[in-house]
Amino acid sequence: MVILSKPAIEQFSYIRNKQAAAALFPPLIPIVDLSKPDSKHQIIKACEEFGFFKVINHGVPMELISRLESEATEFFSLPLCEKEKTGQPKPYGYGNKRIGSNGDVGWVEYLLLTTNQDPNLATENPESFRVALNKYMAAVKKMACEILEMVADGLNIQPRNALSKLMMDEQSDSVFRLNHYPPCLDVLQSLNGNVIGFGEHTDPQIISVLRSNNTSGLQISLRDGSWISVPPDQYSFFINVGDSLQVMTNGRFKSVKHRVMANSVKSRLSMIYFCGPPLSEKIAPLPCLMKGDQQSLYKEFTWFEYKRSAYTSRLADNRLMHFEKIAAS
C-alpha cells in the first residue's frame, strides 16, 4: 500500500460536506441487463438521461475479474521504490498522487497502460500479471463492443458496427487504468469534509468501462449539477458516456461528469477500460442522426487533436468548449 506523509494531505482538494450532499431522494442508477432483448432501449435511455449506467449479466467471468484484482492488489502493496521501476506515466506507467502534468493531484496511485502492447510491470511475477491483464482486457473489450453495437441498434445507425469497429481497429487508441485509493484517515480528522481521490472530470473517449471492488467513493453529477454516490458492486460494470460519443450523437448523449472521494477506512481498487478510436479518426456528429435541417453543434476534429487538447487541460476543464460551433446571432 502506498504511504503518504501526513503533511501531504494539505495539498489535496476538499469538498465540504454540505456541498457534497446528494439530493434528498436521489434517482436510482440505471441498471441494464445485457441478457434481455430490450437492453438496447434501456441503454439509449440511460445514455440520454444520465450518461451512465450499470450492466449486469455482462458475460465477463468473475474468475478473470478476481485474478486481475489479486494481481493489482499485489502490485500496489509493493514498496514505492519497486512500483516506480515500472516507469513514470509519460503518459504510460506508474503514477502517485499527481494526475497528469497540469497540476491536478488526488489521493490515488495508479497504473496507466496502453492496450496495444505488453507493459513493463515491476512485480515478482510480471508474466502472471500480464496474462491476467490481457485476458481481462479481451473480455471487457468484447463486452464494450457489444454495448456499442446495441447503441447503434437503438439509434438505427448502419452498419451496426459503426462504433464498435473503432475499438476493433488495430490502431485503436484504447487505454487501461488501474486506480488504487488507500484509506485516508485524514478524512475523519478533517473539518473541511471529504478528500478528493480523483477530481471531477469527463472521459474524452467513446465510452469507458469501470469495475471496482466493494468500496464506495464514486460519485456522478446529475443534469442539475447535484452529485450522487454510486453504490459499489464488485460483480457488475459501470459504463460512462465519453466526450467523443457526445459529439457523435450531436449532444443527444452527454458525457458524465464524475469524481472519486477518498474512503477513511477501506482501500478502493478500480479498473477502467477507456474505449478510444484510432488517432487519425475524424470525430463529428453522425449524419444519420441529424434530422431535417438540424445543425452540428461541434466542429469536426481528429481523435489526436482532441486527445492532445484534453491532456493539456486541467481535469475539471470543459474540454469540448473549444470544439463547439458558435451559433450565429
Tab-separated table of C-alpha atoms in Angstrom:
chain	number	residue	atom	x	y	z
A	1	MET	CA	0.000	0.000	0.000
A	2	VAL	CA	1.277	3.477	-0.743
A	3	ILE	CA	2.082	5.517	2.346
A	4	LEU	CA	1.511	9.241	2.010
A	5	SER	CA	3.105	11.538	4.545
A	6	LYS	CA	0.724	13.461	6.781
A	7	PRO	CA	1.707	16.969	5.592
A	8	ALA	CA	0.922	15.891	2.037
A	9	ILE	CA	-2.814	15.944	2.794
A	10	GLU	CA	-2.674	19.742	2.786
A	11	GLN	CA	-2.033	19.642	-0.988
A	12	PHE	CA	-5.282	17.885	-1.686
A	13	SER	CA	-8.669	19.309	-2.539
A	14	TYR	CA	-11.608	19.031	-0.185
A	15	ILE	CA	-15.341	19.046	-0.754
A	16	ARG	CA	-17.219	20.466	2.197
A	17	ASN	CA	-19.848	18.081	3.470
A	18	LYS	CA	-22.745	20.451	2.870
A	19	GLN	CA	-21.625	20.994	-0.726
A	20	ALA	CA	-21.254	17.294	-1.396
A	21	ALA	CA	-24.676	16.390	-0.073
A	22	ALA	CA	-26.707	14.388	-2.529
A	23	ALA	CA	-30.326	15.028	-3.375
A	24	LEU	CA	-32.825	14.119	-0.652
A	25	PHE	CA	-34.308	11.418	-2.872
A	26	PRO	CA	-31.529	10.640	-5.369
A	27	PRO	CA	-32.579	8.841	-8.546
A	28	LEU	CA	-31.671	5.212	-8.933
A	29	ILE	CA	-28.675	4.412	-11.118
A	30	PRO	CA	-29.976	2.783	-14.348
A	31	ILE	CA	-29.343	-0.973	-14.458
A	32	VAL	CA	-29.131	-2.701	-17.839
A	33	ASP	CA	-29.391	-6.478	-18.064
A	34	LEU	CA	-27.431	-7.329	-21.200
A	35	SER	CA	-29.233	-10.680	-21.478
A	36	LYS	CA	-32.627	-9.029	-22.015
A	37	PRO	CA	-33.975	-8.353	-25.517
A	38	ASP	CA	-34.916	-4.745	-24.669
A	39	SER	CA	-31.479	-3.845	-23.291
A	40	LYS	CA	-30.684	-1.587	-26.267
A	41	HIS	CA	-33.625	0.672	-25.407
A	42	GLN	CA	-32.561	0.814	-21.752
A	43	ILE	CA	-29.034	1.748	-22.815
A	44	ILE	CA	-30.276	4.610	-25.017
A	45	LYS	CA	-32.493	5.959	-22.237
A	46	ALA	CA	-29.668	5.776	-19.685
A	47	CYS	CA	-27.218	7.490	-22.045
A	48	GLU	CA	-29.690	10.308	-22.693
A	49	GLU	CA	-30.691	10.866	-19.077
A	50	PHE	CA	-27.530	10.056	-17.117
A	51	GLY	CA	-24.638	9.334	-19.473
A	52	PHE	CA	-24.013	6.452	-17.090
A	53	PHE	CA	-25.419	3.023	-16.268
A	54	LYS	CA	-24.645	-0.288	-14.586
A	55	VAL	CA	-24.576	-3.544	-16.533
A	56	ILE	CA	-25.385	-6.981	-15.172
A	57	ASN	CA	-25.275	-10.386	-16.881
A	58	HIS	CA	-22.323	-8.943	-18.779
A	59	GLY	CA	-20.616	-12.219	-19.649
A	60	VAL	CA	-17.215	-11.373	-18.178
A	61	PRO	CA	-16.173	-14.339	-15.981
A	62	MET	CA	-15.651	-13.476	-12.306
A	63	GLU	CA	-12.515	-15.613	-12.411
A	64	LEU	CA	-10.868	-13.085	-14.750
A	65	ILE	CA	-12.010	-10.158	-12.615
A	66	SER	CA	-10.805	-11.716	-9.354
A	67	ARG	CA	-7.462	-12.722	-10.807
A	68	LEU	CA	-6.665	-9.228	-12.069
A	69	GLU	CA	-7.816	-7.679	-8.795
A	70	SER	CA	-5.485	-10.024	-6.926
A	71	GLU	CA	-2.539	-9.174	-9.203
A	72	ALA	CA	-3.229	-5.438	-8.942
A	73	THR	CA	-3.535	-5.606	-5.151
A	74	GLU	CA	-0.190	-7.376	-5.001
A	75	PHE	CA	1.398	-4.712	-7.197
A	76	PHE	CA	0.088	-1.777	-5.176
A	77	SER	CA	1.237	-3.409	-1.925
A	78	LEU	CA	4.871	-3.285	-3.109
A	79	PRO	CA	7.242	-0.658	-1.684
A	80	LEU	CA	7.091	2.630	-3.564
A	81	CYS	CA	10.620	2.211	-4.921
A	82	GLU	CA	9.612	-1.105	-6.514
A	83	LYS	CA	6.464	0.283	-8.117
A	84	GLU	CA	8.394	3.210	-9.564
A	85	LYS	CA	10.528	0.744	-11.535
A	86	THR	CA	7.513	0.408	-13.848
A	87	GLY	CA	8.351	3.897	-15.093
A	88	GLN	CA	6.814	7.327	-14.753
A	89	PRO	CA	3.499	7.964	-16.531
A	90	LYS	CA	4.710	9.733	-19.703
A	91	PRO	CA	1.936	9.021	-20.416
A	92	TYR	CA	2.041	5.298	-19.571
A	93	GLY	CA	3.457	3.946	-16.337
A	94	TYR	CA	3.061	4.240	-12.567
A	95	GLY	CA	1.797	7.457	-11.009
A	96	ASN	CA	1.420	8.520	-7.386
A	97	LYS	CA	-0.770	11.451	-6.324
A	98	ARG	CA	-0.054	13.562	-9.398
A	99	ILE	CA	-2.688	13.140	-12.123
A	100	GLY	CA	-1.337	14.271	-15.453
A	101	SER	CA	1.119	17.121	-15.922
A	102	ASN	CA	-1.116	20.130	-15.296
A	103	GLY	CA	-1.129	20.347	-11.510
A	104	ASP	CA	-4.002	18.015	-10.630
A	105	VAL	CA	-3.440	15.835	-7.558
A	106	GLY	CA	-5.533	13.181	-5.816
A	107	TRP	CA	-5.404	10.625	-3.039
A	108	VAL	CA	-4.594	7.918	-5.565
A	109	GLU	CA	-1.846	5.843	-7.116
A	110	TYR	CA	-2.309	4.244	-10.494
A	111	LEU	CA	-1.034	2.274	-13.460
A	112	LEU	CA	-1.875	3.694	-16.888
A	113	LEU	CA	-1.324	1.228	-19.742
A	114	THR	CA	-1.855	1.104	-23.488
A	115	THR	CA	-3.946	-1.832	-24.678
A	116	ASN	CA	-1.789	-2.354	-27.769
A	117	GLN	CA	1.438	-3.619	-26.239
A	118	ASP	CA	2.662	-5.571	-23.235
A	119	PRO	CA	3.505	-3.293	-20.309
A	120	ASN	CA	6.675	-3.208	-18.271
A	121	LEU	CA	5.482	-4.473	-14.885
A	122	ALA	CA	7.726	-4.396	-11.823
A	123	THR	CA	6.441	-7.433	-9.912
A	124	GLU	CA	7.907	-10.731	-8.753
A	125	ASN	CA	5.925	-12.493	-11.465
A	126	PRO	CA	5.291	-9.968	-14.270
A	127	GLU	CA	4.151	-12.656	-16.711
A	128	SER	CA	1.305	-13.670	-14.397
A	129	PHE	CA	0.219	-10.022	-14.177
A	130	ARG	CA	0.389	-9.636	-17.990
A	131	VAL	CA	-1.699	-12.754	-18.569
A	132	ALA	CA	-4.331	-11.539	-16.096
A	133	LEU	CA	-4.383	-8.098	-17.756
A	134	ASN	CA	-4.658	-9.438	-21.301
A	135	LYS	CA	-7.432	-11.918	-20.518
A	136	TYR	CA	-9.421	-9.321	-18.591
A	137	MET	CA	-8.990	-6.638	-21.259
A	138	ALA	CA	-10.009	-9.034	-24.044
A	139	ALA	CA	-13.224	-9.946	-22.213
A	140	VAL	CA	-14.080	-6.332	-21.378
A	141	LYS	CA	-13.312	-5.193	-24.932
A	142	LYS	CA	-15.739	-7.810	-26.256
A	143	MET	CA	-18.462	-6.617	-23.868
A	144	ALA	CA	-17.824	-2.964	-24.752
A	145	CYS	CA	-18.160	-3.755	-28.468
A	146	GLU	CA	-21.473	-5.489	-27.799
A	147	ILE	CA	-22.702	-2.434	-25.899
A	148	LEU	CA	-21.663	-0.096	-28.719
A	149	GLU	CA	-23.486	-2.308	-31.224
A	150	MET	CA	-26.599	-2.141	-29.033
A	151	VAL	CA	-26.226	1.649	-29.071
A	152	ALA	CA	-26.066	1.521	-32.870
A	153	ASP	CA	-29.171	-0.674	-32.980
A	154	GLY	CA	-31.036	1.621	-30.586
A	155	LEU	CA	-30.174	4.711	-32.649
A	156	ASN	CA	-30.713	2.965	-36.015
A	157	ILE	CA	-27.096	3.529	-37.040
A	158	GLN	CA	-25.942	1.489	-40.036
A	159	PRO	CA	-23.845	-0.530	-40.162
A	160	ARG	CA	-24.295	-1.720	-36.578
A	161	ASN	CA	-20.518	-1.914	-36.103
A	162	ALA	CA	-20.066	1.772	-36.988
A	163	LEU	CA	-18.996	2.483	-33.387
A	164	SER	CA	-17.540	-0.860	-32.319
A	165	LYS	CA	-15.196	-1.040	-35.324
A	166	LEU	CA	-13.345	1.968	-33.894
A	167	MET	CA	-12.406	-0.208	-30.918
A	168	MET	CA	-11.674	-3.277	-33.008
A	169	ASP	CA	-9.323	-1.372	-35.320
A	170	GLU	CA	-5.685	-2.424	-34.879
A	171	GLN	CA	-4.831	1.261	-34.446
A	172	SER	CA	-7.448	1.800	-31.721
A	173	ASP	CA	-6.089	4.189	-29.106
A	174	SER	CA	-7.767	2.498	-26.137
A	175	VAL	CA	-6.066	2.676	-22.741
A	176	PHE	CA	-6.428	0.801	-19.478
A	177	ARG	CA	-6.106	2.211	-15.987
A	178	LEU	CA	-5.796	0.627	-12.549
A	179	ASN	CA	-6.503	3.074	-9.716
A	180	HIS	CA	-5.729	2.368	-6.067
A	181	TYR	CA	-7.123	4.697	-3.405
A	182	PRO	CA	-5.521	3.948	0.002
A	183	PRO	CA	-7.530	4.547	3.192
A	184	CYS	CA	-7.345	8.219	4.137
A	185	LEU	CA	-7.561	8.652	7.909
A	186	ASP	CA	-7.368	12.421	7.482
A	187	VAL	CA	-10.966	12.311	6.252
A	188	LEU	CA	-12.047	11.548	9.815
A	189	GLN	CA	-9.863	14.282	11.284
A	190	SER	CA	-10.571	16.957	8.709
A	191	LEU	CA	-13.001	19.779	9.408
A	192	ASN	CA	-13.149	20.609	5.723
A	193	GLY	CA	-15.041	17.487	4.703
A	194	ASN	CA	-14.183	14.808	2.173
A	195	VAL	CA	-10.796	14.429	0.496
A	196	ILE	CA	-10.746	14.168	-3.295
A	197	GLY	CA	-9.342	10.860	-4.520
A	198	PHE	CA	-9.738	11.760	-8.216
A	199	GLY	CA	-11.145	15.154	-9.178
A	200	GLU	CA	-14.280	15.781	-11.212
A	201	HIS	CA	-13.917	15.248	-14.953
A	202	THR	CA	-15.451	13.659	-18.018
A	203	ASP	CA	-13.737	10.946	-20.037
A	204	PRO	CA	-12.666	12.050	-23.539
A	205	GLN	CA	-13.039	8.650	-25.239
A	206	ILE	CA	-16.176	6.990	-26.709
A	207	ILE	CA	-17.175	5.057	-23.604
A	208	SER	CA	-15.293	3.822	-20.561
A	209	VAL	CA	-15.950	0.556	-18.753
A	210	LEU	CA	-15.427	0.657	-14.994
A	211	ARG	CA	-15.261	-2.087	-12.414
A	212	SER	CA	-14.255	-1.605	-8.770
A	213	ASN	CA	-14.065	-3.578	-5.561
A	214	ASN	CA	-16.786	-3.238	-2.954
A	215	THR	CA	-15.587	0.109	-1.560
A	216	SER	CA	-17.651	3.257	-2.069
A	217	GLY	CA	-16.284	6.559	-3.348
A	218	LEU	CA	-17.534	7.053	-6.912
A	219	GLN	CA	-19.931	9.945	-7.484
A	220	ILE	CA	-21.606	11.225	-10.648
A	221	SER	CA	-23.061	14.624	-11.423
A	222	LEU	CA	-26.699	14.859	-12.464
A	223	ARG	CA	-28.053	17.246	-15.083
A	224	ASP	CA	-28.999	19.785	-12.367
A	225	GLY	CA	-25.411	19.875	-11.093
A	226	SER	CA	-26.047	17.857	-7.922
A	227	TRP	CA	-23.835	14.903	-7.041
A	228	ILE	CA	-24.955	11.415	-6.068
A	229	SER	CA	-22.938	8.487	-4.758
A	230	VAL	CA	-22.842	5.306	-6.819
A	231	PRO	CA	-23.300	2.211	-4.627
A	232	PRO	CA	-20.361	-0.137	-5.284
A	233	ASP	CA	-20.995	-3.530	-6.861
A	234	GLN	CA	-17.973	-5.743	-7.375
A	235	TYR	CA	-19.918	-8.135	-9.615
A	236	SER	CA	-21.082	-5.542	-12.154
A	237	PHE	CA	-19.646	-2.977	-14.541
A	238	PHE	CA	-20.426	0.714	-14.936
A	239	ILE	CA	-20.416	2.474	-18.305
A	240	ASN	CA	-19.556	6.161	-18.768
A	241	VAL	CA	-20.502	8.053	-21.916
A	242	GLY	CA	-17.383	9.886	-23.092
A	243	ASP	CA	-16.948	13.223	-24.842
A	244	SER	CA	-16.419	11.570	-28.239
A	245	LEU	CA	-19.777	9.794	-28.107
A	246	GLN	CA	-21.436	13.039	-27.030
A	247	VAL	CA	-20.103	14.638	-30.213
A	248	MET	CA	-21.038	11.674	-32.427
A	249	THR	CA	-24.637	11.893	-31.176
A	250	ASN	CA	-24.599	15.703	-31.553
A	251	GLY	CA	-25.286	16.172	-27.858
A	252	ARG	CA	-28.120	13.648	-27.588
A	253	PHE	CA	-25.917	11.683	-25.191
A	254	LYS	CA	-23.986	13.661	-22.568
A	255	SER	CA	-20.626	12.635	-21.205
A	256	VAL	CA	-20.999	12.149	-17.471
A	257	LYS	CA	-19.003	14.224	-15.025
A	258	HIS	CA	-17.705	12.036	-12.204
A	259	ARG	CA	-15.227	12.007	-9.316
A	260	VAL	CA	-13.960	9.738	-6.551
A	261	MET	CA	-13.891	10.598	-2.856
A	262	ALA	CA	-11.290	9.079	-0.567
A	263	ASN	CA	-12.512	6.480	1.909
A	264	SER	CA	-11.405	6.807	5.535
A	265	VAL	CA	-11.324	3.080	6.310
A	266	LYS	CA	-11.019	0.844	3.242
A	267	SER	CA	-8.888	0.970	0.123
A	268	ARG	CA	-10.623	1.190	-3.234
A	269	LEU	CA	-9.358	-0.521	-6.380
A	270	SER	CA	-10.860	0.309	-9.753
A	271	MET	CA	-10.159	-0.944	-13.273
A	272	ILE	CA	-11.146	1.215	-16.240
A	273	TYR	CA	-11.030	0.363	-19.946
A	274	PHE	CA	-11.193	3.571	-21.993
A	275	CYS	CA	-12.512	2.813	-25.484
A	276	GLY	CA	-10.691	5.109	-27.874
A	277	PRO	CA	-10.713	5.346	-31.688
A	278	PRO	CA	-7.591	5.435	-33.891
A	279	LEU	CA	-5.645	8.697	-33.595
A	280	SER	CA	-6.489	9.630	-37.190
A	281	GLU	CA	-10.244	9.042	-36.787
A	282	LYS	CA	-12.386	12.082	-37.527
A	283	ILE	CA	-14.907	12.799	-34.777
A	284	ALA	CA	-18.100	14.592	-35.764
A	285	PRO	CA	-21.874	14.145	-35.421
A	286	LEU	CA	-23.010	11.110	-37.411
A	287	PRO	CA	-25.030	12.251	-40.476
A	288	CYS	CA	-27.649	9.533	-39.920
A	289	LEU	CA	-28.531	11.085	-36.551
A	290	MET	CA	-29.070	14.591	-37.933
A	291	LYS	CA	-32.742	15.286	-38.539
A	292	GLY	CA	-34.014	17.692	-41.176
A	293	ASP	CA	-32.077	20.950	-41.076
A	294	GLN	CA	-30.545	20.184	-37.681
A	295	GLN	CA	-27.141	21.836	-37.374
A	296	SER	CA	-23.995	20.263	-35.997
A	297	LEU	CA	-23.101	21.551	-32.531
A	298	TYR	CA	-19.437	20.655	-32.949
A	299	LYS	CA	-16.574	21.235	-35.344
A	300	GLU	CA	-15.016	18.144	-36.868
A	301	PHE	CA	-11.725	17.093	-35.286
A	302	THR	CA	-9.468	14.069	-35.184
A	303	TRP	CA	-9.090	11.981	-32.047
A	304	PHE	CA	-5.425	13.010	-31.966
A	305	GLU	CA	-6.407	16.697	-31.898
A	306	TYR	CA	-8.945	16.190	-29.140
A	307	LYS	CA	-6.690	13.931	-27.092
A	308	ARG	CA	-3.889	16.483	-27.264
A	309	SER	CA	-6.271	19.226	-26.135
A	310	ALA	CA	-7.777	17.066	-23.370
A	311	TYR	CA	-4.462	16.024	-21.891
A	312	THR	CA	-3.121	19.567	-21.796
A	313	SER	CA	-6.164	20.711	-19.792
A	314	ARG	CA	-6.976	20.528	-16.109
A	315	LEU	CA	-9.281	17.694	-15.035
A	316	ALA	CA	-12.323	19.881	-14.409
A	317	ASP	CA	-11.997	21.940	-17.610
A	318	ASN	CA	-14.768	21.826	-20.209
A	319	ARG	CA	-12.642	20.319	-22.967
A	320	LEU	CA	-15.416	20.258	-25.575
A	321	MET	CA	-15.934	24.009	-25.315
A	322	HIS	CA	-13.048	24.591	-27.739
A	323	PHE	CA	-14.710	22.387	-30.349
A	324	GLU	CA	-18.243	23.752	-30.133
A	325	LYS	CA	-19.647	25.718	-33.030
A	326	ILE	CA	-20.676	29.255	-32.173
A	327	ALA	CA	-24.302	29.836	-33.095
A	328	ALA	CA	-24.965	32.690	-35.488
A	329	SER	CA	-26.535	35.702	-33.798
